[in-house]
Backbone as numpy.savetxt, mean C-alpha at the origin, in Angstrom:
# Nx Ny Nz CAx CAy CAz Cx Cy Cz
-7.25 14.32 11.22 -6.38 14.58 10.48 -6.58 13.69 9.08
-6.35 14.33 7.67 -6.77 13.31 6.44 -5.39 12.59 6.17
-5.72 11.72 5.24 -4.14 11.09 4.55 -3.58 12.07 4.03
-4.02 13.15 3.43 -3.40 14.21 2.49 -2.81 15.33 3.61
-2.94 15.35 4.55 -2.25 16.40 5.57 -0.99 16.19 5.59
0.12 17.21 5.53 1.85 17.21 5.53 2.13 16.47 6.86
2.74 15.44 7.06 2.93 14.72 8.31 4.41 14.60 8.45
5.00 15.44 9.49 6.70 15.20 9.43 6.88 15.35 10.88
8.16 15.31 11.19 8.65 15.53 12.60 8.12 16.23 13.34
7.45 17.37 12.85 6.88 18.55 13.72 5.50 18.35 14.00
4.59 17.61 13.11 3.15 17.37 13.24 3.29 15.98 14.24
3.96 15.00 13.71 4.37 13.47 14.48 5.34 13.06 14.98
5.75 13.82 16.15 7.32 13.44 16.56 7.57 11.85 16.88
6.70 11.31 17.00 6.89 10.17 17.67 7.24 8.95 16.11
7.14 9.61 15.09 7.11 8.67 13.70 8.42 9.35 13.22
9.72 8.70 13.47 10.81 9.12 12.88 11.07 8.91 11.80
10.57 8.24 10.93 10.79 7.97 9.42 9.51 8.42 8.41
8.73 9.42 9.20 7.59 9.88 8.59 7.82 10.30 6.96
7.17 10.16 6.06 7.12 10.71 4.91 6.00 11.19 4.40
5.49 12.12 4.96 4.24 12.98 4.26 2.87 11.90 4.70
2.99 11.25 5.84 1.79 10.44 6.58 2.30 9.07 6.03
3.22 8.54 5.62 3.73 7.37 5.37 4.94 6.78 5.75
5.11 5.39 6.42 6.36 5.22 7.09 6.84 4.19 5.99
8.19 3.67 6.05 8.81 2.50 5.11 8.17 0.86 5.70
7.70 0.20 5.11 7.14 -1.05 5.86 8.08 -2.56 5.04
9.20 -1.96 4.40 9.89 -3.03 3.99 10.00 -3.37 2.20
9.98 -4.59 1.92 10.49 -4.95 0.81 9.25 -5.86 0.33
8.31 -5.85 -0.43 7.39 -6.90 -0.71 8.03 -7.61 -2.00
7.60 -8.91 -1.78 8.17 -9.70 -3.03 7.68 -9.39 -4.42
6.52 -8.46 -4.42 5.78 -8.68 -5.62 5.59 -6.73 -5.84
5.74 -6.11 -4.84 5.80 -4.88 -5.27 6.98 -4.19 -4.83
7.93 -4.64 -4.48 9.10 -4.15 -4.04 9.13 -3.21 -3.11
9.72 -2.10 -2.89 9.78 -1.24 -1.34 8.14 -0.69 -1.61
7.85 -1.02 -0.30 6.41 -0.56 -0.06 6.35 0.66 1.61
5.30 1.16 1.14 5.13 2.10 2.55 3.78 1.66 3.12
3.85 2.21 4.53 2.29 2.09 5.29 2.29 3.52 5.54
0.78 3.68 6.30 0.47 4.91 6.66 1.14 5.03 8.11
1.40 6.20 8.58 1.88 6.58 9.45 1.05 5.67 10.89
1.94 4.83 11.52 1.62 3.91 12.58 0.92 4.73 14.04
1.48 6.07 13.95 1.08 6.85 14.85 -0.37 7.09 15.06
-1.36 7.04 14.21 -2.43 7.36 13.75 -3.27 6.16 13.59
-4.71 6.07 13.63 -5.63 5.13 13.21 -6.09 5.66 11.93
-5.87 5.01 10.86 -6.20 5.81 9.47 -7.64 4.90 9.04
-7.31 3.63 8.94 -8.50 3.10 8.15 -9.04 1.90 8.72
-10.23 2.14 8.87 -11.06 1.10 9.71 -11.46 -0.49 8.99
-11.53 0.14 7.54 -11.36 -1.36 6.77 -10.47 -2.28 6.80
-9.26 -1.67 6.80 -8.09 -3.14 6.65 -7.37 -2.89 8.01
-7.80 -2.07 9.02 -6.94 -2.23 10.27 -5.74 -1.55 9.90
-5.60 -0.68 9.12 -3.98 -0.34 8.90 -2.94 -1.21 8.16
-3.51 -2.32 7.94 -2.51 -3.44 7.14 -2.10 -3.24 5.78
-2.74 -2.46 5.19 -2.55 -1.95 3.42 -1.36 -1.82 3.45
-0.44 -1.82 2.21 0.75 -1.21 1.99 0.71 -0.54 0.48
1.76 0.59 0.23 1.51 1.12 -0.97 2.85 0.87 -1.55
2.67 0.62 -2.89 4.16 0.60 -3.52 4.67 1.91 -3.41
6.05 1.71 -3.26 6.82 3.09 -3.30 7.56 3.22 -4.51
7.72 2.50 -5.38 8.34 2.51 -6.26 7.74 1.88 -7.74
7.17 2.62 -8.30 6.77 2.47 -9.84 6.92 3.37 -11.02
6.58 2.92 -12.10 6.24 4.09 -12.97 4.80 4.73 -13.03
3.57 3.78 -13.00 2.59 3.89 -12.69 1.86 2.57 -11.71
0.77 2.94 -11.08 0.09 1.81 -10.48 -0.27 0.56 -11.19
-0.94 1.20 -12.53 -1.42 0.66 -13.40 -0.81 -0.14 -14.11
0.53 0.06 -14.47 1.82 -0.47 -15.29 2.29 -1.85 -14.27
2.42 -1.59 -12.95 2.38 -2.81 -12.16 1.18 -3.66 -11.93
0.32 -3.27 -11.82 -0.90 -3.99 -11.76 -0.97 -4.87 -13.05
-0.66 -4.30 -14.04 -0.73 -5.11 -15.52 0.51 -6.00 -15.61
1.60 -5.76 -14.91 2.74 -6.55 -15.37 2.15 -7.59 -14.24
1.77 -7.52 -13.22 1.38 -8.52 -12.00 0.30 -9.67 -12.72
-0.95 -8.77 -13.57 -1.51 -9.82 -14.31 -1.06 -10.68 -15.29
-0.05 -10.08 -15.76 0.73 -11.07 -16.97 1.54 -11.99 -16.22
1.72 -11.81 -14.99 2.31 -12.88 -13.96 1.39 -14.07 -13.43
0.22 -13.86 -13.54 -1.26 -14.59 -13.00 -1.24 -14.05 -11.63
-1.09 -13.00 -11.24 -1.24 -12.63 -10.17 -2.26 -11.29 -10.09
-3.20 -11.06 -8.97 -3.87 -10.14 -8.93 -3.82 -8.99 -7.54
-3.95 -7.77 -7.92 -3.66 -7.08 -6.24 -5.03 -6.73 -5.72
-5.49 -7.00 -4.22 -6.65 -6.79 -3.89 -6.57 -5.44 -2.95
-7.26 -4.36 -3.27 -7.15 -3.15 -2.68 -8.31 -3.10 -1.41
-8.02 -2.25 -0.61 -8.87 -1.54 0.67 -9.42 -0.80 -0.07
-10.95 -1.05 -0.21 -12.22 0.12 -0.61 -11.82 1.21 -0.06
-11.28 1.48 1.08 -11.29 2.96 1.75 -10.02 3.53 1.49
-8.91 2.95 2.04 -7.89 3.88 1.91 -7.13 3.71 0.50
-7.44 2.58 -0.46 -6.80 2.22 -1.58 -5.24 1.45 -1.72
-5.18 1.11 -0.38 -4.09 0.08 -0.18 -3.95 -0.86 -0.70
-3.10 -1.75 -0.86 -2.99 -3.08 -1.22 -2.89 -4.05 0.00
-3.89 -4.85 0.29 -4.07 -5.66 1.33 -3.65 -7.10 0.88
-3.52 -7.62 -0.38 -3.32 -8.96 -0.74 -2.94 -8.90 -1.93
-2.14 -9.87 -2.52 -1.77 -10.17 -3.77 -1.98 -11.69 -4.25
-2.97 -12.09 -4.80 -3.78 -13.03 -4.82 -3.09 -13.88 -6.56
-3.16 -15.27 -6.64 -2.80 -15.99 -8.03 -4.46 -15.75 -8.88
-4.24 -15.66 -10.18 -5.63 -15.78 -10.76 -5.47 -16.97 -11.61
-6.53 -17.47 -11.96 -6.38 -18.83 -12.79 -7.74 -18.53 -14.05
-7.84 -19.47 -14.98 -8.81 -19.80 -15.68 -9.54 -18.30 -15.97
-8.66 -17.70 -16.98 -9.11 -16.74 -17.68 -8.85 -15.33 -16.73
-8.75 -15.38 -15.85 -8.59 -14.25 -14.61 -9.78 -14.41 -13.50
-10.26 -15.46 -13.73 -11.01 -15.99 -12.22 -9.97 -15.90 -10.83
-10.27 -15.04 -9.89 -9.28 -15.27 -8.84 -9.70 -16.94 -8.09
-8.58 -17.41 -7.79 -8.89 -19.08 -6.87 -9.22 -18.61 -5.53
């Protein structure tokens, strides 16, 4: 199964909150509401399925730029493109 297959209660009956392969994961202090990949499957070996995905934003680029203005940077998983960490930036954008 790929990340892009439609995923609902008929294809993954164990995931009661499934929204097209994602499930709610709470409220992140910087990203707001976030989703994670459906926990009924193993998706990403790179981050071990710990990455989150912002559920509400105009565009992810806009949110990333807002965080940079607040001296924060998002670290993304190279495989699934989810956000695995938010870290402070200093000295003209260098990560601490």
